[in-house]
PDB file of C-alpha atoms in Angstrom:
ATOM      1  CA  UNK A 485     102.469 157.706 239.855  1.00  0.00           C
ATOM      2  CA  UNK A 486     103.803 158.024 236.561  1.00  0.00           C
ATOM      3  CA  UNK A 487     107.039 158.990 235.062  1.00  0.00           C
ATOM      4  CA  UNK A 488     107.342 160.869 231.950  1.00  0.00           C
ATOM      5  CA  UNK A 489     109.561 159.998 228.689  1.00  0.00           C
ATOM      6  CA  UNK A 490     112.348 161.885 227.380  1.00  0.00           C
ATOM      7  CA  UNK A 491     112.382 165.157 226.912  1.00  0.00           C
ATOM      8  CA  UNK A 492     108.632 165.779 227.660  1.00  0.00           C
ATOM      9  CA  UNK A 493     107.346 167.463 231.759  1.00  0.00           C
ATOM     10  CA  UNK A 494     105.204 166.111 234.733  1.00  0.00           C
ATOM     11  CA  UNK A 495     102.001 167.393 232.634  1.00  0.00           C
ATOM     12  CA  UNK A 496     102.577 164.509 229.705  1.00  0.00           C
ATOM     13  CA  UNK A 497     101.159 161.196 231.223  1.00  0.00           C
ATOM     14  CA  UNK A 498      98.299 163.537 233.061  1.00  0.00           C
ATOM     15  CA  UNK A 499      95.596 161.876 231.028  1.00  0.00           C
ATOM     16  CA  UNK A 500      96.433 159.112 231.367  1.00  0.00           C
ATOM     17  CA  UNK A 501      95.657 159.310 235.674  1.00  0.00           C
ATOM     18  CA  UNK A 502      91.846 159.989 234.157  1.00  0.00           C
ATOM     19  CA  UNK A 503      91.988 156.394 231.473  1.00  0.00           C
ATOM     20  CA  UNK A 504      93.629 154.331 235.237  1.00  0.00           C
ATOM     21  CA  UNK A 505      90.807 156.642 237.199  1.00  0.00           C
ATOM     22  CA  UNK A 506      88.126 157.723 235.981  1.00  0.00           C
ATOM     23  CA  UNK A 507      85.908 157.941 239.066  1.00  0.00           C
ATOM     24  CA  UNK A 508      89.180 160.100 241.064  1.00  0.00           C
ATOM     25  CA  UNK A 509      89.324 157.447 244.003  1.00  0.00           C
ATOM     26  CA  UNK A 510      93.170 156.915 244.292  1.00  0.00           C
ATOM     27  CA  UNK A 511      95.938 160.046 244.208  1.00  0.00           C
ATOM     28  CA  UNK A 512      97.738 160.249 241.163  1.00  0.00           C
ATOM     29  CA  UNK A 513     101.123 162.456 241.006  1.00  0.00           C
ATOM     30  CA  UNK A 514     102.830 162.819 238.013  1.00  0.00           C
ATOM     31  CA  UNK A 515     106.826 163.742 238.618  1.00  0.00           C
ATOM     32  CA  UNK A 516     109.437 165.803 236.172  1.00  0.00           C
ATOM     33  CA  UNK A 517     112.135 164.733 235.265  1.00  0.00           C
ATOM     34  CA  UNK A 518     115.727 166.359 237.457  1.00  0.00           C
ATOM     35  CA  UNK A 519     117.915 166.869 234.035  1.00  0.00           C
ATOM     36  CA  UNK A 520     117.047 169.900 230.960  1.00  0.00           C
ATOM     37  CA  UNK A 521     118.427 168.409 228.616  1.00  0.00           C
ATOM     38  CA  UNK A 522     119.315 168.293 224.204  1.00  0.00           C
ATOM     39  CA  UNK A 523     116.841 168.335 222.291  1.00  0.00           C
ATOM     40  CA  UNK A 524     114.892 169.865 225.516  1.00  0.00           C
ATOM     41  CA  UNK A 525     111.988 168.647 228.253  1.00  0.00           C
ATOM     42  CA  UNK A 526     113.098 166.904 231.190  1.00  0.00           C
ATOM     43  CA  UNK A 527     114.878 163.709 231.679  1.00  0.00           C
ATOM     44  CA  UNK A 528     116.463 161.296 234.324  1.00  0.00           C
ATOM     45  CA  UNK A 529     119.432 160.252 232.886  1.00  0.00           C
ATOM     46  CA  UNK A 530     121.741 161.091 229.853  1.00  0.00           C
ATOM     47  CA  UNK A 531     121.305 158.612 227.058  1.00  0.00           C
ATOM     48  CA  UNK A 532     123.429 155.877 227.441  1.00  0.00           C
ATOM     49  CA  UNK A 533     122.190 153.522 225.331  1.00  0.00           C
ATOM     50  CA  UNK A 534     119.271 151.446 224.649  1.00  0.00           C
ATOM     51  CA  UNK A 535     119.177 149.476 227.681  1.00  0.00           C
ATOM     52  CA  UNK A 536     122.203 151.173 229.296  1.00  0.00           C
ATOM     53  CA  UNK A 537     121.517 154.444 230.816  1.00  0.00           C
ATOM     54  CA  UNK A 538     124.342 157.185 231.526  1.00  0.00           C
ATOM     55  CA  UNK A 539     125.580 155.707 235.073  1.00  0.00           C
ATOM     56  CA  UNK A 540     125.915 158.982 236.889  1.00  0.00           C
ATOM     57  CA  UNK A 541     123.562 160.895 235.743  1.00  0.00           C
ATOM     58  CA  UNK A 542     120.924 157.829 235.882  1.00  0.00           C
ATOM     59  CA  UNK A 543     122.245 157.123 240.127  1.00  0.00           C
ATOM     60  CA  UNK A 544     121.253 161.040 240.562  1.00  0.00           C
ATOM     61  CA  UNK A 545     117.403 160.997 239.097  1.00  0.00           C
ATOM     62  CA  UNK A 546     117.257 157.370 240.657  1.00  0.00           C
ATOM     63  CA  UNK A 547     118.284 158.747 243.948  1.00  0.00           C
ATOM     64  CA  UNK A 548     116.304 161.497 243.959  1.00  0.00           C
ATOM     65  CA  UNK A 549     113.624 160.209 242.814  1.00  0.00           C
ATOM     66  CA  UNK A 550     114.159 157.753 245.247  1.00  0.00           C
ATOM     67  CA  UNK A 551     113.310 160.238 248.261  1.00  0.00           C
ATOM     68  CA  UNK A 552     110.870 162.321 246.312  1.00  0.00           C
ATOM     69  CA  UNK A 553     109.334 158.699 246.719  1.00  0.00           C
ATOM     70  CA  UNK A 554     109.904 157.846 250.589  1.00  0.00           C
ATOM     71  CA  UNK A 555     108.900 160.883 250.951  1.00  0.00           C
ATOM     72  CA  UNK A 556     106.070 161.238 249.210  1.00  0.00           C
ATOM     73  CA  UNK A 557     104.544 158.264 250.433  1.00  0.00           C
ATOM     74  CA  UNK A 558     105.053 159.454 253.557  1.00  0.00           C
ATOM     75  CA  UNK A 559     103.439 162.167 253.585  1.00  0.00           C
ATOM     76  CA  UNK A 560     100.229 161.131 252.582  1.00  0.00           C
ATOM     77  CA  UNK A 561     100.955 157.698 255.145  1.00  0.00           C
ATOM     78  CA  UNK A 562     100.361 155.486 252.249  1.00  0.00           C
ATOM     79  CA  UNK A 563     101.400 152.331 252.277  1.00  0.00           C
ATOM     80  CA  UNK A 564     103.400 149.803 249.968  1.00  0.00           C
ATOM     81  CA  UNK A 565     100.833 147.839 249.111  1.00  0.00           C
ATOM     82  CA  UNK A 566      98.562 150.632 247.401  1.00  0.00           C
ATOM     83  CA  UNK A 567     100.985 152.414 245.175  1.00  0.00           C
ATOM     84  CA  UNK A 568     101.325 151.559 241.282  1.00  0.00           C
ATOM     85  CA  UNK A 569     104.680 153.349 239.591  1.00  0.00           C
ATOM     86  CA  UNK A 570     104.285 153.591 236.018  1.00  0.00           C
ATOM     87  CA  UNK A 571     105.726 155.614 233.141  1.00  0.00           C
ATOM     88  CA  UNK A 572     106.241 155.398 229.582  1.00  0.00           C
ATOM     89  CA  UNK A 573     109.491 155.132 227.790  1.00  0.00           C
ATOM     90  CA  UNK A 574     112.611 156.655 229.839  1.00  0.00           C
ATOM     91  CA  UNK A 575     109.446 156.829 233.066  1.00  0.00           C
ATOM     92  CA  UNK A 576     109.814 152.917 232.696  1.00  0.00           C
ATOM     93  CA  UNK A 577     112.844 152.755 233.022  1.00  0.00           C
ATOM     94  CA  UNK A 578     112.423 155.029 236.463  1.00  0.00           C
ATOM     95  CA  UNK A 579     109.319 151.962 237.275  1.00  0.00           C
ATOM     96  CA  UNK A 580     111.152 149.698 236.507  1.00  0.00           C
ATOM     97  CA  UNK A 581     114.327 151.020 238.793  1.00  0.00           C
ATOM     98  CA  UNK A 582     111.893 152.546 241.123  1.00  0.00           C
ATOM     99  CA  UNK A 583     109.812 149.149 241.701  1.00  0.00           C
ATOM    100  CA  UNK A 584     112.795 146.319 241.790  1.00  0.00           C
ATOM    101  CA  UNK A 585     115.514 148.689 242.514  1.00  0.00           C
ATOM    102  CA  UNK A 586     118.193 146.956 245.081  1.00  0.00           C
ATOM    103  CA  UNK A 587     116.702 148.250 248.987  1.00  0.00           C
ATOM    104  CA  UNK A 588     113.793 149.359 247.666  1.00  0.00           C
ATOM    105  CA  UNK A 589     109.807 148.788 249.039  1.00  0.00           C
ATOM    106  CA  UNK A 590     107.696 146.504 246.145  1.00  0.00           C
ATOM    107  CA  UNK A 591     105.227 148.046 244.808  1.00  0.00           C
ATOM    108  CA  UNK A 592     100.922 146.990 244.605  1.00  0.00           C
ATOM    109  CA  UNK A 593     102.415 146.839 240.762  1.00  0.00           C
ATOM    110  CA  UNK A 594     104.227 148.246 237.891  1.00  0.00           C
ATOM    111  CA  UNK A 595     103.618 149.821 234.494  1.00  0.00           C
ATOM    112  CA  UNK A 596     105.886 150.261 231.484  1.00  0.00           C
ATOM    113  CA  UNK A 597     104.639 151.439 228.542  1.00  0.00           C
ATOM    114  CA  UNK A 598     107.668 151.281 225.202  1.00  0.00           C
ATOM    115  CA  UNK A 599     111.105 151.041 228.052  1.00  0.00           C
ATOM    116  CA  UNK A 600     112.726 148.563 228.646  1.00  0.00           C
ATOM    117  CA  UNK A 601     114.804 146.753 232.293  1.00  0.00           C
ATOM    118  CA  UNK A 602     117.990 148.985 232.645  1.00  0.00           C
ATOM    119  CA  UNK A 603     121.825 147.366 233.410  1.00  0.00           C
ATOM    120  CA  UNK A 604     123.594 150.152 234.760  1.00  0.00           C
ATOM    121  CA  UNK A 605     126.346 150.252 236.642  1.00  0.00           C
ATOM    122  CA  UNK A 606     126.578 149.549 240.574  1.00  0.00           C
ATOM    123  CA  UNK A 607     122.271 149.387 240.079  1.00  0.00           C
ATOM    124  CA  UNK A 608     121.494 146.718 241.307  1.00  0.00           C
ATOM    125  CA  UNK A 609     117.495 144.776 240.777  1.00  0.00           C
ATOM    126  CA  UNK A 610     116.307 142.638 243.093  1.00  0.00           C
ATOM    127  CA  UNK A 611     114.198 140.208 241.617  1.00  0.00           C
ATOM    128  CA  UNK A 612     113.637 137.867 244.524  1.00  0.00           C
ATOM    129  CA  UNK A 613     109.667 135.988 245.041  1.00  0.00           C
ATOM    130  CA  UNK A 614     107.187 137.815 245.440  1.00  0.00           C
ATOM    131  CA  UNK A 615     107.521 140.399 242.536  1.00  0.00           C
ATOM    132  CA  UNK A 616     104.444 142.475 241.475  1.00  0.00           C
ATOM    133  CA  UNK A 617     102.359 142.367 239.155  1.00  0.00           C
ATOM    134  CA  UNK A 618     103.422 144.206 236.066  1.00  0.00           C
ATOM    135  CA  UNK A 619     101.742 145.511 232.792  1.00  0.00           C
ATOM    136  CA  UNK A 620     104.191 146.114 229.828  1.00  0.00           C
ATOM    137  CA  UNK A 621     103.067 147.559 226.523  1.00  0.00           C
ATOM    138  CA  UNK A 622     104.784 147.974 223.589  1.00  0.00           C
ATOM    139  CA  UNK A 623     104.567 149.066 219.879  1.00  0.00           C
ATOM    140  CA  UNK A 624     106.256 146.385 217.210  1.00  0.00           C
ATOM    141  CA  UNK A 625     106.840 149.224 215.194  1.00  0.00           C
ATOM    142  CA  UNK A 626     108.356 151.176 218.179  1.00  0.00           C
ATOM    143  CA  UNK A 627     111.418 152.039 215.643  1.00  0.00           C
ATOM    144  CA  UNK A 628     113.003 154.531 219.458  1.00  0.00           C
ATOM    145  CA  UNK A 629     113.428 151.209 221.906  1.00  0.00           C
ATOM    146  CA  UNK A 630     112.570 148.304 219.544  1.00  0.00           C
ATOM    147  CA  UNK A 631     110.490 146.246 221.080  1.00  0.00           C
ATOM    148  CA  UNK A 632     112.465 143.328 222.052  1.00  0.00           C
ATOM    149  CA  UNK A 633     112.733 145.422 224.875  1.00  0.00           C
ATOM    150  CA  UNK A 634     109.775 144.594 225.445  1.00  0.00           C
ATOM    151  CA  UNK A 635     109.828 140.998 225.170  1.00  0.00           C
ATOM    152  CA  UNK A 636     113.465 140.572 226.994  1.00  0.00           C
ATOM    153  CA  UNK A 637     111.500 142.739 230.619  1.00  0.00           C
ATOM    154  CA  UNK A 638     108.997 140.508 229.465  1.00  0.00           C
ATOM    155  CA  UNK A 639     110.553 136.838 230.069  1.00  0.00           C
ATOM    156  CA  UNK A 640     112.931 138.267 232.632  1.00  0.00           C
ATOM    157  CA  UNK A 641     109.867 139.128 234.888  1.00  0.00           C
ATOM    158  CA  UNK A 642     107.916 136.412 234.158  1.00  0.00           C
ATOM    159  CA  UNK A 643     111.174 133.865 234.895  1.00  0.00           C
ATOM    160  CA  UNK A 644     112.064 135.759 238.132  1.00  0.00           C
ATOM    161  CA  UNK A 645     107.864 134.236 238.733  1.00  0.00           C
ATOM    162  CA  UNK A 646     105.957 137.862 238.418  1.00  0.00           C
ATOM    163  CA  UNK A 647     102.841 138.181 236.986  1.00  0.00           C
ATOM    164  CA  UNK A 648     102.998 140.027 233.213  1.00  0.00           C
ATOM    165  CA  UNK A 649     100.296 141.553 231.526  1.00  0.00           C
ATOM    166  CA  UNK A 650     101.557 141.816 228.375  1.00  0.00           C
ATOM    167  CA  UNK A 651     100.438 143.226 224.684  1.00  0.00           C
ATOM    168  CA  UNK A 652     102.273 144.378 221.807  1.00  0.00           C
ATOM    169  CA  UNK A 653     100.361 146.485 219.592  1.00  0.00           C
ATOM    170  CA  UNK A 654     101.306 147.801 215.507  1.00  0.00           C
ATOM    171  CA  UNK A 655     102.997 151.149 216.954  1.00  0.00           C
ATOM    172  CA  UNK A 656     104.874 153.795 216.834  1.00  0.00           C
ATOM    173  CA  UNK A 657     107.199 154.516 220.064  1.00  0.00           C
ATOM    174  CA  UNK A 658     103.508 154.836 221.622  1.00  0.00           C
ATOM    175  CA  UNK A 659     100.975 154.759 223.977  1.00  0.00           C
ATOM    176  CA  UNK A 660      97.725 151.782 223.284  1.00  0.00           C
ATOM    177  CA  UNK A 661      94.732 153.525 224.187  1.00  0.00           C
ATOM    178  CA  UNK A 662      93.558 149.877 223.855  1.00  0.00           C
ATOM    179  CA  UNK A 663      95.873 148.787 226.487  1.00  0.00           C
ATOM    180  CA  UNK A 664      95.285 151.836 229.015  1.00  0.00           C
ATOM    181  CA  UNK A 665      91.617 150.480 229.254  1.00  0.00           C
ATOM    182  CA  UNK A 666      93.466 147.574 229.348  1.00  0.00           C
ATOM    183  CA  UNK A 667      95.770 148.300 232.478  1.00  0.00           C
ATOM    184  CA  UNK A 668      92.544 150.297 234.408  1.00  0.00           C
ATOM    185  CA  UNK A 669      90.246 147.596 234.258  1.00  0.00           C
ATOM    186  CA  UNK A 670      93.579 144.786 235.475  1.00  0.00           C
ATOM    187  CA  UNK A 671      95.118 147.433 237.832  1.00  0.00           C
ATOM    188  CA  UNK A 672      94.978 145.719 241.687  1.00  0.00           C
ATOM    189  CA  UNK A 673      94.220 148.378 244.166  1.00  0.00           C
TER     190      UNK A 673
END
């Protein structure tokens, strides 16, 4: 399951499904963020600052995404050890939140591209082991979410015992196709 970034839509990351699973042996989905905010497109939450999503919209989207995700997993008879969550930018924030939120089931793996682990009022992460493996990719020239946020996520997760596949690339706020190929070979499902 891949969660798109701010101002995009559910079609934005669809090409990654082919890259991660060219033989189409997995079920791939790309849900749409529930909010319509300026400057347009779909959003998962209103900006409150880098690292700190606006609490009201984040909590609302987190609840809706949790309900949708749990229903999807049940409806398709999936087990959580076969579920991989991934996302770009705001979608990476949702990935960390849905995969590591207190009380949430643990997926098989997480993929966060050009993103950050959020700090939100009334939201808690559960970083107790065992944690799923995490792939983190970030551009060293990212002018939207600076590379230090990817480095912070890696440090936090490694200190908590997660196996982290980490890659920095000299690029802006975008996805590194070479890292996508590396992730495809790394996926544990």
